[in-house]
XYZ file of C-alpha atoms in Angstrom:
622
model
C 28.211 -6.062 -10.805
C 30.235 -3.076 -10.148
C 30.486 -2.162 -6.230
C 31.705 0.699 -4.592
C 32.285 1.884 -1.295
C 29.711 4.927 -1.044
C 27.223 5.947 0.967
C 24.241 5.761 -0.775
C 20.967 8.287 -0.410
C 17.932 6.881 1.509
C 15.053 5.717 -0.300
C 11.937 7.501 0.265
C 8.729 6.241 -0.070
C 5.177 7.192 2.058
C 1.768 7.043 -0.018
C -0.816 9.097 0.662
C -4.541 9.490 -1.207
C -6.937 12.184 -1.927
C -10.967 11.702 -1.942
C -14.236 13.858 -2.465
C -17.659 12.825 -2.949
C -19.380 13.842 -6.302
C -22.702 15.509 -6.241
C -26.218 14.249 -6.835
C -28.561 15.078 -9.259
C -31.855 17.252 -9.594
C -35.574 16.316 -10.393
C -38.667 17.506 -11.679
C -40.078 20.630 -12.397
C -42.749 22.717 -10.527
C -45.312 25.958 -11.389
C -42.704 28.934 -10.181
C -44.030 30.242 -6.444
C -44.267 34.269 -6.223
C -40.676 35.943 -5.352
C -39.634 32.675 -4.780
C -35.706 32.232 -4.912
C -34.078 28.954 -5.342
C -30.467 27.223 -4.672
C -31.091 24.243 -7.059
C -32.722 22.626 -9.551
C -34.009 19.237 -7.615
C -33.307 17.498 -4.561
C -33.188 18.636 -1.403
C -30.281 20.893 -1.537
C -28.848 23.857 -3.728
C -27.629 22.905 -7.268
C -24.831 23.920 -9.276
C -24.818 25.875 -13.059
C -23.495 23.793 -16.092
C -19.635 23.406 -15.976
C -17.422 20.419 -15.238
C -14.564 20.060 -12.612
C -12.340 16.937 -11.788
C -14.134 14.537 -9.179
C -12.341 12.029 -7.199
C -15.459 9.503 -6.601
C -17.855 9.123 -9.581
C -21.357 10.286 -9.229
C -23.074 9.861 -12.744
C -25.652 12.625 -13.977
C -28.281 10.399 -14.204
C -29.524 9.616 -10.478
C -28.995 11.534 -7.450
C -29.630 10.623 -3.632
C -31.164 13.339 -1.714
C -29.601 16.847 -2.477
C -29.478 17.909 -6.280
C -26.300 19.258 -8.438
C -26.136 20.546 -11.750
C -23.988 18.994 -14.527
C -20.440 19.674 -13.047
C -18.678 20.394 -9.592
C -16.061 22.422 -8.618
C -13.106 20.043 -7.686
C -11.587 19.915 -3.803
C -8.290 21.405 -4.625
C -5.535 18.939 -3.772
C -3.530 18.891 -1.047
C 0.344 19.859 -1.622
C 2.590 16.677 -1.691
C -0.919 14.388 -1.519
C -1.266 11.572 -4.106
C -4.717 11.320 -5.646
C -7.189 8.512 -5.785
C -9.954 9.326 -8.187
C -13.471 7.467 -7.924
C -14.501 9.435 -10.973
C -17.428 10.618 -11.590
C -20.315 9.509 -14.424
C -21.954 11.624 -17.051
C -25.324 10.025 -17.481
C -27.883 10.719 -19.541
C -31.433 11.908 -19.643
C -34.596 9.670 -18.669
C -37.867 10.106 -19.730
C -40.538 10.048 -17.126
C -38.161 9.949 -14.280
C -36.701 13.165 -15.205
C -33.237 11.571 -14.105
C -31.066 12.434 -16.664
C -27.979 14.343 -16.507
C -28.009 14.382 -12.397
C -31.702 14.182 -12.705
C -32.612 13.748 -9.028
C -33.438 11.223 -6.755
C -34.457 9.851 -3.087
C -32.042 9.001 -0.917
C -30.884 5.048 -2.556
C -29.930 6.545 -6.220
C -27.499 5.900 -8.315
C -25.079 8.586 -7.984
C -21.975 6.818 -8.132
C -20.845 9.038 -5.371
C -17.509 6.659 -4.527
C -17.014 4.612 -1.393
C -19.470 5.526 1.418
C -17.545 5.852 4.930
C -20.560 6.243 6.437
C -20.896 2.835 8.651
C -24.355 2.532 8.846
C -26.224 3.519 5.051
C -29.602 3.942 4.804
C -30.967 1.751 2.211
C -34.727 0.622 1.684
C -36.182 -2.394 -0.321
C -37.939 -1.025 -3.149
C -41.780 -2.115 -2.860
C -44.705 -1.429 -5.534
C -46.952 0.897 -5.124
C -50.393 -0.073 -3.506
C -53.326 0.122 -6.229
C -56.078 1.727 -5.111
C -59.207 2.438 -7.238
C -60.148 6.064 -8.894
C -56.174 6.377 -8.379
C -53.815 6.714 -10.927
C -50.730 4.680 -9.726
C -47.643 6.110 -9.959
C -44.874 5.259 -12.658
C -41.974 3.415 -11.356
C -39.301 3.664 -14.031
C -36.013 2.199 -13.649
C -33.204 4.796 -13.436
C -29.795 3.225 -13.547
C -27.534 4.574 -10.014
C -25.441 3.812 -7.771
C -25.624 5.266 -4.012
C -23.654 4.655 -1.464
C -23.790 7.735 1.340
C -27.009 6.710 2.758
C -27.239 7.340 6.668
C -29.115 5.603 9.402
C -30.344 6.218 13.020
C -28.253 4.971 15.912
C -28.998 6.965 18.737
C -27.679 4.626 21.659
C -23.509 3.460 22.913
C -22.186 0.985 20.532
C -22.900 -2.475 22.479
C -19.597 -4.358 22.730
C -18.837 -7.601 20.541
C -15.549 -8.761 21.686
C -15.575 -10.544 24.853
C -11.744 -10.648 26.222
C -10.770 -13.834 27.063
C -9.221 -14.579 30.340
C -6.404 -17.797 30.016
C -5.627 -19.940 32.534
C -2.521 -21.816 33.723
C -1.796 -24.911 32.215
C -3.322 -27.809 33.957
C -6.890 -25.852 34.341
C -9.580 -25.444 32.251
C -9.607 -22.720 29.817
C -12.561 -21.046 29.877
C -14.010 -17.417 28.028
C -14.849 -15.399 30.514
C -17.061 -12.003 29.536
C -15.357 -8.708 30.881
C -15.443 -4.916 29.897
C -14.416 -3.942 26.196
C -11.441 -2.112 26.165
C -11.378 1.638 26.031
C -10.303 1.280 22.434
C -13.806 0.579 21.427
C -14.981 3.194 19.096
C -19.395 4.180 19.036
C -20.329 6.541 16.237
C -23.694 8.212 17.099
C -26.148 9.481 14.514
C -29.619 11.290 14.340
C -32.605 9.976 14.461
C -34.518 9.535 10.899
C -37.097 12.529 11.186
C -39.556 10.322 8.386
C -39.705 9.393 5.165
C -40.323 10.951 1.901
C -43.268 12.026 0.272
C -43.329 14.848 -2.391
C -41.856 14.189 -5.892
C -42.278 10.948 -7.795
C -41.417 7.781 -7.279
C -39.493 5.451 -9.077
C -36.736 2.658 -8.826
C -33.308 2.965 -8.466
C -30.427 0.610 -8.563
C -27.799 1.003 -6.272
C -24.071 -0.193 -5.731
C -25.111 -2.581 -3.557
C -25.095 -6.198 -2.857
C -26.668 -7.977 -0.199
C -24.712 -10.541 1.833
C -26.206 -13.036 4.272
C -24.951 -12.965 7.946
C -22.867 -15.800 8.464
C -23.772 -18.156 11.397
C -20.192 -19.210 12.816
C -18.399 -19.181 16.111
C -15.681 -16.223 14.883
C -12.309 -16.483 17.393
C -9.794 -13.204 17.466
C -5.936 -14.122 17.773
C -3.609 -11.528 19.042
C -0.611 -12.131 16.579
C 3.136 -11.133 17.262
C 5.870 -11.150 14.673
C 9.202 -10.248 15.979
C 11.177 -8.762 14.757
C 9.312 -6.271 13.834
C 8.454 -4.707 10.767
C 6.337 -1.696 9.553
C 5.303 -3.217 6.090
C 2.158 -5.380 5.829
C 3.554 -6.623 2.931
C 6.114 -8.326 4.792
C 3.335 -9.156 7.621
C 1.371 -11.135 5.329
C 4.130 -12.770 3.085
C 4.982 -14.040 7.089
C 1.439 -15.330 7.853
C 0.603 -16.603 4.498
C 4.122 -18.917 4.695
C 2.895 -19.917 8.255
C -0.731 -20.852 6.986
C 0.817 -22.920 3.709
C 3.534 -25.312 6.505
C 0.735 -25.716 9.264
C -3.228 -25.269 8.513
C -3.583 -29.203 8.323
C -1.684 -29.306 11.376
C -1.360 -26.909 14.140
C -4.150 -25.007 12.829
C -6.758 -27.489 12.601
C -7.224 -27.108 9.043
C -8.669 -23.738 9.280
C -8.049 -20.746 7.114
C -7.596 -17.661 8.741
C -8.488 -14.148 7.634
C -5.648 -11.584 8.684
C -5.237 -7.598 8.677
C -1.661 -7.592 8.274
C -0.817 -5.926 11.574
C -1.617 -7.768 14.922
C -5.227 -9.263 14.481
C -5.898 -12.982 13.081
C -9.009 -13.841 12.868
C -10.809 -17.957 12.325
C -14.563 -19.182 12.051
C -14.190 -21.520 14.829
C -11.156 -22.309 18.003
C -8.310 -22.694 16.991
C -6.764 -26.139 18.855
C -4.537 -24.089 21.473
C -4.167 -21.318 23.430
C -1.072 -19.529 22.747
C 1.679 -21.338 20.312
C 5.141 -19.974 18.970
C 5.739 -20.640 14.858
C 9.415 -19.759 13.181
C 9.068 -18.947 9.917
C 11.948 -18.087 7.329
C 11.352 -15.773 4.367
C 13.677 -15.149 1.683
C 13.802 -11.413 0.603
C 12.458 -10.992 -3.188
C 15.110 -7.874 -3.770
C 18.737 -8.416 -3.761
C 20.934 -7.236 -0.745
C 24.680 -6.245 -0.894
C 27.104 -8.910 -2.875
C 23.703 -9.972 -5.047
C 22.950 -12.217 -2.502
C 19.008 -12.446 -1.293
C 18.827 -12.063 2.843
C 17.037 -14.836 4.377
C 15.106 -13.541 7.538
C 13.845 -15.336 10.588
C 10.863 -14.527 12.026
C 9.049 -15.882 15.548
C 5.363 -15.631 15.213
C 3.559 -15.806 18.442
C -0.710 -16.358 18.317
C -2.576 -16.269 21.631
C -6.283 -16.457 21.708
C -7.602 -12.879 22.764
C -11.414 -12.611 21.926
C -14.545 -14.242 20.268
C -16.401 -12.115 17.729
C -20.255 -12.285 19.000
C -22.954 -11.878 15.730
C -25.496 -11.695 17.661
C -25.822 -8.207 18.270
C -25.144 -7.884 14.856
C -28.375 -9.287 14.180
C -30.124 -8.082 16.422
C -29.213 -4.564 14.747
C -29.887 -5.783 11.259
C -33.610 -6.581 13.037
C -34.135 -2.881 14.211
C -33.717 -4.238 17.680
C -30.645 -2.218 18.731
C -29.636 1.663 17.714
C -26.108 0.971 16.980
C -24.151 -0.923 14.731
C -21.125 -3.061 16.309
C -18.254 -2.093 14.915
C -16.655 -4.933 15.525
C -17.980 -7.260 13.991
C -18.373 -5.346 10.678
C -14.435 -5.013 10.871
C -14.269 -9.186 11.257
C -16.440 -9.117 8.105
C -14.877 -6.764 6.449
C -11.563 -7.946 6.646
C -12.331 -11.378 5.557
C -13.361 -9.985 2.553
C -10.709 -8.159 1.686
C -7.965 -11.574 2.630
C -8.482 -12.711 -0.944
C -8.399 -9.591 -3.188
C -5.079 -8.500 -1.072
C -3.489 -11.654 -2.786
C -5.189 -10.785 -6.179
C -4.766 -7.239 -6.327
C -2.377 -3.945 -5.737
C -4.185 -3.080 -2.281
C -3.903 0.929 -2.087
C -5.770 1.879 1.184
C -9.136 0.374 1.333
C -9.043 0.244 -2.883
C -7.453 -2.522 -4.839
C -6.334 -2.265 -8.405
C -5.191 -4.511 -11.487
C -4.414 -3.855 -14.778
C -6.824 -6.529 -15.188
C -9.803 -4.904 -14.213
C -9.637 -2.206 -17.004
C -7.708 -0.746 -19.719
C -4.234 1.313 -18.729
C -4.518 4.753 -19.601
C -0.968 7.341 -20.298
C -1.108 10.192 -18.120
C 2.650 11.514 -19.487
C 5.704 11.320 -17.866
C 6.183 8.260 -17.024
C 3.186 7.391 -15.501
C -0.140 5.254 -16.291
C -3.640 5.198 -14.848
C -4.779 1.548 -13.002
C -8.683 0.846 -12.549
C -9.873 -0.687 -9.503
C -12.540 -1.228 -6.797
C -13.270 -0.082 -3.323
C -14.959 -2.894 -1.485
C -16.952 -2.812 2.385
C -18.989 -4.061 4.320
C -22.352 -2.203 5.420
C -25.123 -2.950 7.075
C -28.478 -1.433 6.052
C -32.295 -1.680 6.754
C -32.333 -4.840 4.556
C -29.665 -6.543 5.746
C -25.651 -6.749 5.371
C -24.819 -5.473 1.849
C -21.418 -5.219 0.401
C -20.977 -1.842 -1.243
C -18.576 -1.615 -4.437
C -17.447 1.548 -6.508
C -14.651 1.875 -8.799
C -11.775 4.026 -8.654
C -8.298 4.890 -11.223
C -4.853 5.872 -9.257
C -1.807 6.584 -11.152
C 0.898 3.770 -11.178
C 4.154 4.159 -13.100
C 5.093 2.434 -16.590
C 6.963 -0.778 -16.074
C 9.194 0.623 -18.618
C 13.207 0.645 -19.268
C 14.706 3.230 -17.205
C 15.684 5.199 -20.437
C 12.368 5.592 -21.898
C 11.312 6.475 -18.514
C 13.835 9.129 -18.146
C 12.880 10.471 -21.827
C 9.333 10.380 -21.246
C 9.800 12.180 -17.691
C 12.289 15.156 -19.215
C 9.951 14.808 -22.533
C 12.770 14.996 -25.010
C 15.052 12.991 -26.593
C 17.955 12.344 -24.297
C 20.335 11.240 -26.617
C 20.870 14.307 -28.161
C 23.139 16.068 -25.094
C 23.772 15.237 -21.326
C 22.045 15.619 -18.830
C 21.713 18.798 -17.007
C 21.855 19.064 -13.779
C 17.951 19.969 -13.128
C 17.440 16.724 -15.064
C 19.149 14.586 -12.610
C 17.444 16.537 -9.458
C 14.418 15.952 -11.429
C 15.190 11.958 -12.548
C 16.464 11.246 -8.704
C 13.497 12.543 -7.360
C 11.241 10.523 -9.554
C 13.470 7.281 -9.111
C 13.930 6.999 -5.876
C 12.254 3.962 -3.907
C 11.247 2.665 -7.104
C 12.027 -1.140 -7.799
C 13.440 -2.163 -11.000
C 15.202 -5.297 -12.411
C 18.130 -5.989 -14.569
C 17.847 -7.208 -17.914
C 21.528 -8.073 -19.076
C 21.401 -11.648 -17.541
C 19.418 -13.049 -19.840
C 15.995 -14.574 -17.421
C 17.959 -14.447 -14.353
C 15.835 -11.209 -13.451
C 16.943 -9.711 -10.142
C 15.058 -6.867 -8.344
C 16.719 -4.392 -6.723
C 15.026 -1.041 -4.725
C 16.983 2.456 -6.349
C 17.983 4.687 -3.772
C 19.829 7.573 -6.004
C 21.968 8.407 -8.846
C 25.740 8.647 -9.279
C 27.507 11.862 -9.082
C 29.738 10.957 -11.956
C 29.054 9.593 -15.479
C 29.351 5.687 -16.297
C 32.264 6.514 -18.268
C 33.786 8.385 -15.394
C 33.182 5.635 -12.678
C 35.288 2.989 -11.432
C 35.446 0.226 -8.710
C 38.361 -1.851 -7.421
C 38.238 -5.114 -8.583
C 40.858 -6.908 -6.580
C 42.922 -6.346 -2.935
C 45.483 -4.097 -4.578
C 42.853 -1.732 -5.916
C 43.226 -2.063 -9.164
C 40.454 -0.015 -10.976
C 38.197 -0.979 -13.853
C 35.404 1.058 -15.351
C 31.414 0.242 -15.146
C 31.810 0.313 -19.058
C 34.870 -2.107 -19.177
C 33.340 -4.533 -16.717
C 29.908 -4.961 -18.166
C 31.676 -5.652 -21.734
C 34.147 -8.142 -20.782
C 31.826 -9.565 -17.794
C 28.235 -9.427 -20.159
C 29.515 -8.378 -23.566
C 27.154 -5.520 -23.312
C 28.364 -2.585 -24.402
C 26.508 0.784 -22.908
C 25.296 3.115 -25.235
C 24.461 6.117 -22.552
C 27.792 6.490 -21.011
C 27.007 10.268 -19.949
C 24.133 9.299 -18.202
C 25.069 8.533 -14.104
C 24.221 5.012 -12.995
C 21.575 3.986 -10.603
C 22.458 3.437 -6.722
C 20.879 0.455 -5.477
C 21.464 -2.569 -3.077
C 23.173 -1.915 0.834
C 23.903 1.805 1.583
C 27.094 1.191 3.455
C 27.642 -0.992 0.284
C 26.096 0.403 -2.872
C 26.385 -1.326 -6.188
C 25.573 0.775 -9.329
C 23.547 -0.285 -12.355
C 23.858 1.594 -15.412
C 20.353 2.795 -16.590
C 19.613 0.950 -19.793
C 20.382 -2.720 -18.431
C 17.066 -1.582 -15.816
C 13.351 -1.667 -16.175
C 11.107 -0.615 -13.359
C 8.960 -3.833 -12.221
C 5.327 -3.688 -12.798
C 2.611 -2.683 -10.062
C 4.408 -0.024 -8.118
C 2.070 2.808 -7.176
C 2.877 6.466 -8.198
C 2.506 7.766 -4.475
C 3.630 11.586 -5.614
C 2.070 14.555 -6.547
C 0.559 14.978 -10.035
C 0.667 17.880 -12.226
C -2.352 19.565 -13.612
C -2.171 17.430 -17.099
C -1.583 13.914 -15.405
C -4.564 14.974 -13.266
C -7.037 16.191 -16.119
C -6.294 12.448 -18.016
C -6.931 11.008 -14.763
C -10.521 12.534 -14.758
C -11.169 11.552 -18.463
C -10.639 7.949 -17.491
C -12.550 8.067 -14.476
C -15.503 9.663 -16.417
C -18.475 7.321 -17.164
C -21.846 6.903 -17.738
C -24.216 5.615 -15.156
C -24.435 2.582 -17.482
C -21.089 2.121 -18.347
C -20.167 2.319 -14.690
C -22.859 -0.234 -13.633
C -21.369 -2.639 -16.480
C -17.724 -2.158 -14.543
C -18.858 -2.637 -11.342
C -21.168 -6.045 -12.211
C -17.824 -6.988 -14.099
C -15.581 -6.536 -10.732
C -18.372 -8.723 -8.723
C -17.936 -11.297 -11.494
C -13.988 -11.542 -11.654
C -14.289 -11.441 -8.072
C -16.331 -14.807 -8.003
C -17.419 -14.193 -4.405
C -18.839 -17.216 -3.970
C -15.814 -18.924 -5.095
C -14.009 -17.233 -2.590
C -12.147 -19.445 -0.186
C -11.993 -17.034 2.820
C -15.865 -16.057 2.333
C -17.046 -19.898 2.358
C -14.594 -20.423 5.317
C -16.572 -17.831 7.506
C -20.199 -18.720 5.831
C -20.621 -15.476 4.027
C -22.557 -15.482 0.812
C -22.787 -12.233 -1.916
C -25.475 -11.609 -3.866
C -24.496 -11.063 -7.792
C -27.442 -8.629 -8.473
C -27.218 -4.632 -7.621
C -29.792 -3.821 -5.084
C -33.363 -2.099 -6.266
C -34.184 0.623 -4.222
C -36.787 3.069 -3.789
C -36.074 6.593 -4.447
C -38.088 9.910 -5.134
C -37.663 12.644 -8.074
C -38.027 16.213 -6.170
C -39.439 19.080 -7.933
C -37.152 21.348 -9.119
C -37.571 24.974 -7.758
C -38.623 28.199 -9.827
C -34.837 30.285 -10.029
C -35.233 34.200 -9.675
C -32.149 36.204 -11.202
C -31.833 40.050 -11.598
C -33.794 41.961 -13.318
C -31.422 43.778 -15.516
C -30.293 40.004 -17.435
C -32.513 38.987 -20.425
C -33.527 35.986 -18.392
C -34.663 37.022 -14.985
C -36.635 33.385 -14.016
C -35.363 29.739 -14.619
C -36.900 26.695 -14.150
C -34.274 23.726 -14.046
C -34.966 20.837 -16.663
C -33.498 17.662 -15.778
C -31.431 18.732 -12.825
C -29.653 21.601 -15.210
C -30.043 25.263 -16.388
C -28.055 27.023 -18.630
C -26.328 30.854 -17.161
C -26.480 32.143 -20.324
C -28.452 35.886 -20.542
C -28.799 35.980 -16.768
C -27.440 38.509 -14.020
C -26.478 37.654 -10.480
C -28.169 39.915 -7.761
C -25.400 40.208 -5.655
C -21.735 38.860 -6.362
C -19.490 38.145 -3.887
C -15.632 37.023 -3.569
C -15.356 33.549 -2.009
C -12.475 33.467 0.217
C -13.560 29.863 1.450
C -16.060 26.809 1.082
C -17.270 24.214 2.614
C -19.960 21.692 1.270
C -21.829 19.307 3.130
C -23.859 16.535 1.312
C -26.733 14.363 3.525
């Protein structure tokens, strides 16, 4: 491989992720009240007109939780330089006798498909018959097809500490757990108090995207872990901890499998059999450094016993007998959870995605949609449930480095050289991305691009001996590889050791698989991201029961380490159709009242009383 002595440009790299919660849908109609004006057309809040806007969380048409919206949303508007993370949104469809269809509302439990809910403690209530009583006409309970998962509870009082710090003796003393304050690190998230429950509107079923979990009864053990030296990546961080688990669980760990957050926390369903214990660990790096040599790194791990994870107040939560939920503990939960699919998956904050889980999508340039899940932990008025939504991110093409580079200028390259606005535009693009050769037949090596070439291929040379005798990138790859390089006005790629770089011409590349597209996306890339991410509330239930069954939860080593069990089935909840209100418009349109049908109305032939320029917005959904 050709070296030269150049200083090469530093690889950037960063990630960042966009969100925003879809809206809910609208219920049933109502006799219009005198001079009665309305903000929506079901639910408890205002609704929207017709219309459709990108989402980044799905929330299908057909089942809302609370507050109504019309067929479409305005989009947040995307941060500049952010990366976006759609959870799209469904389109749903109509229901009779529910009047759900088409973001036909619901109570709070319906299946909006509304994304990942960060709230930490959802409201969510078993769904029970209605009582028969006689000269009554009971009330239908259709099944709508939803998924909620922004569902708030009451917990008025501090948070109630689950991690007891550990105080360790000297050696020759008995260790012993001693209780003492939780550290000021401990985070309490207050909420209202539920004023009561619902009672106008009809009644029905919902299903939501939730499944219930059982608590599990084990003795859970926190391990402070240090890796030194030091690195930022997790991915390095758990490459470290999963070699150290694979040379000692059956022996200095005691046979236990620990669940690990990839930063300084290692958590196991039972003691550990020390205290504190120093492991060396040697890893060798995947990418190749300077020469084509891969580094070998040594790492001392240190794990010292720092807490024990109490359940109980967990429970006693779960039972109504305490206002807060430990936080804690969820996070033990929660983590363990997410040990296995960070081995299966592409983990992108708390979302994972697989090519697997869905069918790749073009977005142009270069670039290709991924589905995957967002997975937590939550407890709820019927337990622990384990809420799951699915979400599309852009990832780029593990393509050849040309057809990259022709599909990102969109024209045929061969045709003239490169301008220099293309190569701004192809180093910008390229850099940080991995790629490997493909000149060596399966000898694949992976190597990290950290810029482009100022001069040509034809125009670059390397010494290839003391006297500096010069050779050409084309010369050397013929007589080293007998490949002979077609693009020799393209510049080569700048990989390996900055103080060292080696250069790889472009068409003997192709970027490896499963790297995430962490830049800003144009308005088309982000309009085919939104056609992928649109669904049906039945099409998106199908996904999500498919994720829970590639999953295979209760095959899941980590989960049946720490005694945690998944239900398969999506939660039935109860939920309540609002009347829709009576809609008053001016008197000079054709249409001056409007009664919503199925969460929806149609603008057409109607006049606004007052219209005013909106400078700013803000929307809050409950």
């Amino acid at each position: 491989m050709p070296r030269k002595k150049r200083t090469g440009l530093p690889a950037s790299g960063g990630e960042s992720s966009g969100t925003q919660e879809a809206g809910r849908g609208g219920g049933r109609g109502s006799q219009p009240p005198p001079q009665q004006q309305g903000a929506g057309g079901g639910g408890r809040g205002s609704q929207v007109g017709r219309g459709w806007g990108p989402q980044y969380h799905q929330g299908g048409r057909g089942g809302g939780s609370g507050s109504g919206r019309g067929r479409g949303a305005m989009p947040q508007q995307q941060q500049y330089g952010e990366a976006l993370e759609y959870q799209g949104r469904g389109r749903g469809s109509s229901q009779q006798g529910s009047q759900g269809g088409y973001g036909g509302g619901s109570g709070r439990g319906g299946l909006s498909f509304s994304g990942p809910s960060r709230s930490p403690v959802p409201e969510l209530h078993q769904a029970m018959p209605a009582p028969y009583q006689a000269g009554l006409t009971p009330q239908p309970m259709p099944s709508v097809p939803s998924s909620s998962s922004r569902l708030l509870e009451h917990s008025p009082s501090p948070v109630i500490p689950q991690m007891q710090q550990l105080t360790l003796h000297q050696e020759g003393s008995s260790s012993q757990a001693s209780q003492i304050l939780p550290p000021t690190s401990s985070k309490s998230l207050r909420f209202p108090l539920r004023p009561g429950k619902g009672t106008s509107g009809m009644r029905c079923i919902v299903k939501a995207n939730h499944f219930f979990a059982e608590l599990p009864d084990k003795d859970l053990h926190q391990y402070d872990v240090t890796i030194t030296p030091e690195v930022s990546s997790r991915g390095v961080n758990r490459a470290v901890m999963e070699q150290l688990v694979r040379l000692y669980k059956e022996s200095h760990l005691g046979k236990r499998l620990p669940a690990y957050d990839g930063r300084k926390s290692l958590y196991t369903a039972g003691p550990l059999p020390f205290m504190s214990k120093e492991f060396k660990i040697t890893l060798i790096d995947e990418d190749e450094g300077a020469g084509g040599q891969r580094r070998e790194r040594e790492f001392r791990v240190v794990i010292k016993l720092a807490a024990r994870a109490d359940l109980h107040h967990l429970g006693l939560f779960l039972m109504g007998r305490q206002a807060d939920a430990p936080q804690e503990a969820l996070q033990v939960l929660d983590i363990v959870l997410r040990e296995l699919p960070t081995t299966r998956y592409c983990p992108v904050g708390r979302s994972f995605y697989s090519p697997d889980l869905g069918r790749r999508q073009p977005l142009g340039e270069g670039l290709e949609s991924w589905r995957g899940f967002y997975q937590s932990i939550r407890p709820t008025q019927m337990g622990l449930s384990l809420n799951i939504d699915m979400s599309s991110t852009a990832f780029i093409e593990p393509l050849p480095v040309t057809e990259f580079v022709a599909q990102l200028l969109n024209r045929d390259v061969s045709s003239r050289p490169l301008s220099d606005s293309d190569r701004i535009k192809i180093k910008k693009a390229l850099r940080g991305v991995r790629v490997e050769v493909t000149h060596r037949g399966n000898m694949r090596r992976k190597y990290r691009i950290s810029g482009l070439t100022s001069q040509t291929t034809q125009e670059l040379t390397f010494p290839v001996d003391e006297r500096g005798t010069l050779k050409s990138v084309v010369e050397y790859f013929n007589e080293t590889y007998g490949f002979v390089i077609q693009h020799t006005q393209w510049p080569c790629l700048q990989v390996g050791n900055q103080q060292r770089p080696n250069y790889l011409p472009m068409e003997v590349c192709k970027i490896v698989e499963g790297q995430r597209y962490s830049k800003r996306l144009n308005e088309r890339q982000i309009t085919a991201l939104l056609k992928v991410t649109c669904q049906r509330p039945r099409e998106r239930e199908y996904d999500i029961m498919q994720t829970v069954h590639h999953n295979a939860y209760h095959n899941d080593p980590y989960a049946k380490e720490f005694g945690i069990r998944i239900s398969e089935k999506l939660a039935s909840v109860e939920a309540r159709i609002l009347p829709a209100p009576w809609l008053k418009y001016h008197e000079t349109g054709r249409e001056r009242d409007c009664l919503p049908q199925v969460g929806q109305w149609n603008m057409m032939n109607k006049v606004l009383f007052v219209v005013i320029y909106l400078k700013m917005c803000f929307i809050a959904t409950f």
